[in-house]
Coordinates of C-alpha atoms in Angstrom, one line a residue:
M1 CA -26.8 10.4 -9.5
D2 CA -27.9 10.4 -5.9
E3 CA -24.4 11.3 -3.9
L4 CA -26.4 11.3 -0.7
L5 CA -27.7 7.9 -1.4
L6 CA -24.3 6.8 -2.0
R7 CA -22.8 7.9 1.4
G8 CA -25.9 6.9 3.3
L9 CA -25.3 3.4 2.0
T10 CA -21.4 3.1 2.4
P11 CA -21.5 2.2 6.0
T12 CA -24.4 -0.7 5.6
V13 CA -22.4 -2.3 2.5
L14 CA -19.3 -2.0 4.9
G15 CA -20.7 -3.8 7.5
I16 CA -22.1 -6.7 5.2
L17 CA -18.5 -7.3 4.0
V18 CA -17.1 -7.5 7.2
R19 CA -19.8 -9.9 8.3
R20 CA -18.9 -11.9 5.6
G21 CA -15.5 -12.5 6.7
A22 CA -13.6 -9.4 5.0
D23 CA -11.2 -7.8 7.3
F24 CA -12.0 -4.1 7.4
A25 CA -9.1 -2.5 5.6
A26 CA -9.7 -4.6 2.7
A27 CA -13.7 -4.3 2.8
E28 CA -12.8 -0.4 2.9
D29 CA -10.8 -0.6 -0.5
A30 CA -13.7 -3.0 -2.4
V31 CA -16.5 -0.7 -1.4
Q32 CA -14.3 2.5 -2.6
D33 CA -13.7 0.6 -5.5
A34 CA -17.7 -0.1 -5.9
L35 CA -18.5 3.5 -5.4
V36 CA -15.9 4.3 -8.3
E37 CA -17.9 1.8 -10.4
A38 CA -21.3 3.4 -9.4
I39 CA -20.3 6.6 -10.1
R40 CA -19.4 5.7 -13.6
V41 CA -22.3 3.1 -14.7
W42 CA -25.4 4.6 -12.2
P43 CA -25.8 7.5 -14.3
A44 CA -26.8 5.8 -17.6
D45 CA -28.1 2.4 -16.3
P46 CA -29.2 3.2 -12.6
P47 CA -29.6 -0.2 -10.5
R48 CA -33.3 -1.3 -9.4
D49 CA -31.7 -2.2 -5.9
P50 CA -28.5 0.1 -5.1
K51 CA -27.9 -1.6 -1.9
G52 CA -27.9 -4.9 -3.4
W53 CA -25.6 -3.6 -6.4
L54 CA -23.2 -2.3 -4.1
V55 CA -22.6 -5.5 -2.0
T56 CA -22.3 -7.5 -4.9
V57 CA -19.5 -5.0 -7.1
A58 CA -17.9 -4.9 -3.4
W59 CA -17.8 -8.5 -2.5
R60 CA -16.2 -9.2 -6.3
R61 CA -14.0 -6.7 -5.9
F62 CA -12.9 -8.0 -2.2
L63 CA -12.5 -11.8 -3.7
D64 CA -10.7 -10.6 -7.0
A65 CA -8.0 -8.6 -4.5
T66 CA -7.9 -11.7 -2.4
R67 CA -6.9 -14.0 -5.0
A68 CA -4.5 -11.3 -6.4
E69 CA -2.6 -11.3 -3.1
A70 CA -2.7 -14.8 -2.6
A71 CA -1.4 -15.3 -6.0
R72 CA 1.5 -13.1 -5.1
R73 CA 2.2 -14.8 -2.1
R74 CA 2.5 -17.9 -4.1
R75 CA 4.8 -16.3 -6.2
E76 CA 7.1 -14.9 -3.3
E77 CA 7.0 -18.2 -1.6
A78 CA 8.2 -20.2 -5.0
V79 CA 11.0 -17.3 -5.4
E80 CA 12.3 -18.4 -1.5
E81 CA 12.1 -21.9 -2.2
A82 CA 14.7 -21.6 -5.2
G83 CA 17.3 -21.2 -2.9
P84 CA 19.6 -18.2 -1.6
G85 CA 18.8 -14.9 -3.6
G86 CA 15.3 -16.6 -4.4
A87 CA 14.2 -14.5 -7.5
V88 CA 17.3 -12.3 -7.6
E89 CA 19.5 -15.2 -9.2
P90 CA 21.4 -13.8 -12.2
G91 CA 19.2 -14.3 -15.4
D92 CA 16.3 -15.7 -13.6
V93 CA 13.1 -14.1 -15.5
S94 CA 10.6 -16.8 -14.9
Q95 CA 7.6 -16.5 -13.2
V96 CA 6.3 -14.2 -15.5
D97 CA 2.9 -12.7 -15.2
D98 CA 0.8 -9.7 -15.8
T99 CA 1.5 -8.0 -12.8
L100 CA 4.0 -5.8 -14.7
Q101 CA 1.7 -4.7 -16.9
L102 CA -0.9 -3.7 -14.3
Y103 CA 2.0 -1.4 -13.3
F104 CA 2.2 0.2 -16.7
L105 CA -2.0 0.4 -16.9
C106 CA -2.2 2.1 -13.6
A107 CA 0.7 4.9 -14.8
H108 CA -2.0 5.9 -17.1
P109 CA -1.3 9.4 -19.0
S110 CA -4.6 10.6 -17.7
L111 CA -2.8 10.7 -14.2
T112 CA -0.1 13.2 -12.9
P113 CA 3.2 11.4 -12.1
S114 CA 2.5 11.3 -8.3
S115 CA -1.2 10.3 -8.7
A116 CA 0.0 7.2 -10.9
V117 CA 2.7 6.3 -8.3
A118 CA 0.2 6.3 -5.3
L119 CA -2.6 4.4 -7.3
T120 CA -0.1 1.9 -8.3
L121 CA 1.4 1.3 -4.9
R122 CA -2.1 0.8 -3.3
A123 CA -3.9 -1.2 -6.3
V124 CA -0.6 -3.5 -7.1
G125 CA 2.2 -3.1 -5.1
G126 CA 0.2 -4.1 -2.0
L127 CA 1.2 -1.3 0.3
T128 CA -1.3 0.2 2.6
T129 CA -2.1 4.1 2.4
R130 CA 0.0 4.6 5.6
Q131 CA 2.9 3.1 3.9
I132 CA 2.8 5.3 0.7
A133 CA 1.6 8.4 2.7
A134 CA 5.3 8.1 4.6
A135 CA 6.9 7.6 1.5
Y136 CA 5.8 10.7 0.2
L137 CA 6.3 12.7 3.6
V138 CA 1.9 13.6 3.5
P139 CA -0.4 13.1 6.3
E140 CA -2.5 9.6 5.5
T141 CA -5.7 11.5 5.2
T142 CA -3.9 13.5 2.2
M143 CA -2.7 10.4 0.4
A144 CA -6.1 8.4 0.7
Q145 CA -7.8 11.8 -0.9
R146 CA -5.0 11.3 -3.8
I147 CA -5.6 7.7 -4.3
S148 CA -9.2 7.9 -4.4
R149 CA -9.3 11.0 -6.9
A150 CA -6.9 8.7 -9.2
K151 CA -9.1 6.3 -9.1
R152 CA -11.9 8.2 -10.1
T153 CA -9.9 9.7 -12.9
V154 CA -9.2 6.6 -14.5
S155 CA -12.5 4.8 -13.9
G156 CA -14.2 5.8 -16.9
V157 CA -11.0 5.7 -19.4
R158 CA -9.5 3.2 -21.9
F159 CA -6.7 1.3 -20.7
D160 CA -5.1 1.3 -24.3
Q161 CA -2.1 4.0 -23.4
P162 CA 0.0 2.5 -20.9
G163 CA 2.2 4.9 -19.0
D164 CA 5.9 5.8 -19.5
V165 CA 8.9 3.8 -18.3
A166 CA 10.0 6.6 -15.6
T167 CA 7.0 6.1 -13.6
V168 CA 6.9 2.7 -13.5
L169 CA 10.5 2.7 -12.3
R170 CA 9.6 5.1 -9.6
V171 CA 6.9 2.8 -8.3
L172 CA 9.4 -0.3 -8.6
Y173 CA 11.8 1.9 -6.6
L174 CA 9.4 3.1 -3.8
V175 CA 7.9 -0.6 -3.4
F176 CA 11.9 -2.1 -3.1
N177 CA 12.2 0.8 -0.3
E178 CA 9.5 0.0 1.6
G179 CA 10.7 -3.6 1.7
Y180 CA 14.1 -2.7 2.3
S181 CA 13.1 -1.1 5.5
G182 CA 11.5 -4.6 6.7
D183 CA 9.3 -6.6 4.7
V184 CA 11.9 -8.9 2.4
D185 CA 8.9 -9.8 0.2
L186 CA 8.4 -6.6 -1.5
V187 CA 12.0 -6.5 -2.2
V188 CA 12.1 -10.0 -3.8
E189 CA 8.8 -8.7 -5.6
A190 CA 10.7 -5.5 -6.5
V191 CA 13.5 -7.1 -8.1
R192 CA 11.8 -9.6 -9.7
L193 CA 9.7 -7.3 -11.8
T194 CA 12.6 -4.9 -12.5
R195 CA 14.1 -8.0 -14.0
Q196 CA 11.4 -8.6 -16.4
L197 CA 11.5 -4.7 -17.3
A198 CA 15.1 -5.3 -18.1
A199 CA 14.3 -8.4 -20.1
A200 CA 12.0 -6.3 -22.2
I201 CA 13.1 -3.2 -22.5
D202 CA 16.7 -1.8 -23.7
H203 CA 16.9 1.5 -21.4
P204 CA 19.9 2.1 -19.0
E205 CA 17.9 3.6 -16.4
V206 CA 16.2 0.5 -16.1
A207 CA 19.5 -1.5 -16.0
G208 CA 20.5 0.9 -13.3
L209 CA 17.3 0.6 -11.1
L210 CA 18.2 -3.1 -11.2
A211 CA 21.9 -2.7 -10.5
L212 CA 20.7 -0.5 -7.5
M213 CA 18.3 -2.9 -6.0
L214 CA 20.7 -6.0 -6.2
L215 CA 23.8 -3.9 -4.7
H216 CA 21.4 -2.8 -1.8
H217 CA 19.7 -6.5 -1.2
A218 CA 23.2 -8.1 -1.0
R219 CA 23.6 -6.4 2.2
R220 CA 20.3 -7.7 3.6
A221 CA 22.1 -10.5 5.5
A222 CA 24.3 -8.1 7.4
R223 CA 21.5 -5.2 8.4
V224 CA 20.2 -6.3 11.2
G225 CA 22.1 -8.1 14.2
P226 CA 21.0 -11.6 16.0
D227 CA 19.1 -9.3 18.5
G228 CA 16.9 -7.9 15.7
S229 CA 18.6 -4.2 16.1
L230 CA 19.8 -2.2 13.0
V231 CA 23.4 -2.6 12.0
P232 CA 24.7 1.0 10.1
L233 CA 26.7 0.2 7.0
A234 CA 30.2 0.8 8.4
E235 CA 29.5 -1.7 11.1
Q236 CA 28.2 -4.4 9.2
D237 CA 30.1 -7.7 8.6
R238 CA 31.1 -7.9 5.1
G239 CA 31.6 -11.2 4.9
L240 CA 28.0 -11.8 5.2
W241 CA 27.3 -9.5 2.3
D242 CA 26.2 -11.5 -1.0
T243 CA 29.3 -11.4 -3.3
G244 CA 27.6 -13.2 -6.4
M245 CA 24.9 -10.4 -6.3
I246 CA 26.8 -7.8 -6.1
A247 CA 29.1 -8.9 -9.1
E248 CA 26.1 -8.8 -10.8
G249 CA 25.1 -5.7 -9.6
V250 CA 28.5 -4.2 -10.7
A251 CA 28.4 -5.8 -14.1
V252 CA 24.5 -4.7 -14.9
L253 CA 25.9 -1.0 -13.9
Q254 CA 29.1 -0.9 -16.1
A255 CA 27.2 -2.1 -19.1
A256 CA 24.4 0.7 -18.2
L257 CA 27.2 3.6 -17.7
A258 CA 29.2 2.3 -20.9
R259 CA 26.2 3.8 -23.0
D260 CA 26.7 7.3 -22.0
R261 CA 22.9 8.1 -20.8
L262 CA 23.5 8.8 -17.4
G263 CA 20.3 8.7 -15.2
E264 CA 19.4 9.0 -11.6
F265 CA 19.3 5.3 -10.6
Q266 CA 22.6 4.6 -12.8
A267 CA 24.4 7.5 -10.2
Q268 CA 22.6 6.1 -7.3
A269 CA 24.1 2.3 -8.4
A270 CA 27.7 3.8 -8.8
I271 CA 27.5 5.0 -5.1
A272 CA 26.1 1.4 -3.7
A273 CA 28.9 -0.1 -5.9
L274 CA 31.7 2.1 -4.3
H275 CA 30.4 0.6 -1.2
A276 CA 30.3 -2.7 -2.0
D277 CA 33.8 -2.6 -3.4
A278 CA 35.7 -1.3 -0.2
P279 CA 36.9 -4.4 1.8
A280 CA 36.0 -2.1 5.3
A281 CA 34.5 0.6 5.7
D282 CA 37.6 3.0 6.3
E283 CA 38.6 1.9 3.0
T284 CA 35.5 3.3 1.3
D285 CA 36.4 6.1 -1.8
W286 CA 34.4 9.0 -0.3
V287 CA 35.9 11.3 -2.9
Q288 CA 34.6 9.3 -5.7
I289 CA 31.1 9.1 -3.9
V290 CA 31.0 12.8 -3.5
E291 CA 31.7 13.2 -6.9
W292 CA 28.6 10.7 -8.0
Y293 CA 26.7 12.9 -5.5
D294 CA 27.3 15.8 -7.2
E295 CA 26.2 14.1 -10.5
L296 CA 22.9 13.2 -8.7
V297 CA 22.7 16.8 -7.5
R298 CA 22.9 17.9 -11.3
L299 CA 20.3 15.2 -12.1
T300 CA 17.7 15.9 -9.6
G301 CA 18.4 19.1 -7.6
S302 CA 16.7 16.9 -4.6
P303 CA 17.3 18.3 -1.0
V304 CA 17.5 14.9 0.5
V305 CA 20.3 14.0 -2.0
R306 CA 22.2 17.1 -1.0
L307 CA 21.5 15.7 2.8
N308 CA 23.6 12.4 1.7
R309 CA 26.3 14.3 -0.1
A310 CA 26.7 16.5 3.3
V311 CA 27.7 12.7 5.2
A312 CA 30.1 11.9 1.9
V313 CA 31.7 15.0 2.1
G314 CA 32.1 14.9 5.7
E315 CA 33.7 11.4 5.2
A316 CA 36.1 12.7 2.4
D317 CA 36.9 16.4 3.8
G318 CA 36.2 16.1 7.6
A319 CA 33.3 16.9 9.8
R320 CA 33.5 20.6 9.6
A321 CA 33.1 20.6 5.6
G322 CA 30.3 18.1 6.3
L323 CA 28.3 21.0 8.1
A324 CA 29.3 23.2 5.7
A325 CA 27.6 21.1 3.2
L326 CA 24.3 20.8 5.9
A327 CA 24.1 24.8 6.3
G328 CA 21.3 26.0 4.5
L329 CA 19.3 22.7 4.3
D330 CA 15.9 22.6 5.3
E331 CA 15.9 21.0 8.9
S332 CA 12.5 19.2 8.2
L333 CA 13.9 17.1 5.6
P334 CA 14.1 13.6 6.4
R335 CA 17.0 12.2 8.3
Y336 CA 18.4 15.5 9.0
A337 CA 18.3 15.3 12.5
A338 CA 20.4 12.1 12.2
V339 CA 22.7 13.4 9.7
A340 CA 23.6 16.6 11.9
A341 CA 23.9 14.3 15.1
Y342 CA 26.3 12.1 13.0
L343 CA 28.8 15.1 11.9
R344 CA 28.4 16.8 15.3
E345 CA 29.9 13.8 17.2
K346 CA 32.4 13.4 14.5
D347 CA 33.5 17.3 15.0
G348 CA 33.7 16.2 18.7
D349 CA 30.7 17.9 20.3
P350 CA 28.9 15.1 22.1
V351 CA 26.5 17.0 23.7
A352 CA 25.0 18.5 20.4
A353 CA 25.1 15.2 18.8
A354 CA 23.1 13.6 21.5
R355 CA 20.3 16.6 21.6
W356 CA 20.5 15.8 17.6
Y357 CA 20.3 11.9 18.1
A358 CA 17.0 12.4 20.5
E359 CA 15.5 15.1 18.0
A360 CA 15.9 12.3 15.0
A361 CA 14.8 9.3 17.1
R362 CA 11.5 11.2 17.8
K363 CA 11.0 11.6 13.9
A364 CA 12.2 8.0 12.8
T365 CA 9.0 6.2 11.1
N366 CA 11.0 2.8 11.4
V367 CA 10.9 1.1 14.7
G368 CA 14.6 -0.4 13.9
E369 CA 15.6 2.7 13.1
R370 CA 14.1 4.5 15.9
D371 CA 15.7 2.4 18.4
H372 CA 19.2 2.5 17.2
L373 CA 19.1 6.4 17.4
V374 CA 17.8 6.4 20.8
R375 CA 20.9 4.1 21.7
Q376 CA 22.9 6.5 20.2
A377 CA 22.1 9.4 22.3
A378 CA 22.0 7.3 25.3
R379 CA 25.7 6.3 24.4
L380 CA 26.8 9.9 24.1
R381 CA 24.9 11.0 27.4
S382 CA 26.3 8.1 29.6
A383 CA 29.7 9.1 28.0
G384 CA 29.3 12.4 28.8

């Protein structure tokens, strides 16, 4: 197969799809899919009209993707019409479709876990390459190459060996987190699919993830102020929290913990449950939260978990203890600057805190978070 021919035809095929009405990003994805298919098929069966073949396959891929997106939107609209909480009402596992099966198929054993997650987020989850790259803290070009390699890897394999539950849970968690930063539709879809998985598989970590999603999603109405600004957890109106969803999340979590097979998502859900249980921010049981973070560190060894633990230590034992827990962590970690700013302010050093808040604002990837951090820096500077 002539790869130079493929490269030369790519701009032409892309232009034809755009002229037919496809938006550029969708057309680009469809052409990439067609190129992967060409790499698989052409050596054994070269087409007489390569350009026509590519246009036909790419256009079909574009139409399939468009129909799939429209179907997903219809499901989400049906969820919203179902009333408060939509698809996250207790026990509702209707709207069953093949989306969850696609998650398992994309998590194919021939792929590394990170590649499987990236491919699933792009192909099924509906996230852009930029969103996935931000979640993995890598450049967009790097993630684009990773997804392309994953597509090539699975292009010639049989999908009769679905991926493992752990990879699918990681994908659902990332989809939920992306939606939790702004797109509520993604949140509803992630909860819906996790419900389906929990109904189909008796697995404590599936239950742990469902509990975690419910407990976080219950706070959605309080996370943003009337002006669209981000409201930190400690300042949220807890009367806006969905108590029914919290009760369900706690019940799901308790049933999972009773099986004594602790995992990462159960530990995270336990922390969220302690926040939800506090009538006010100053009544939060920070000592227990630190203990759960200790479990999370043991389970994951994650530096991001250690960063969050430093905040909890600062609340439980004072700012100096929190700063001591922060010492030694890499300053390039996501939200390191925001944590340092908070602990410095709590320790009575507004000048250093303002400097760290400004640094955190420069690194923020979410507009709401960035604006909040800018306001925090300005508040301390004006007070000084």
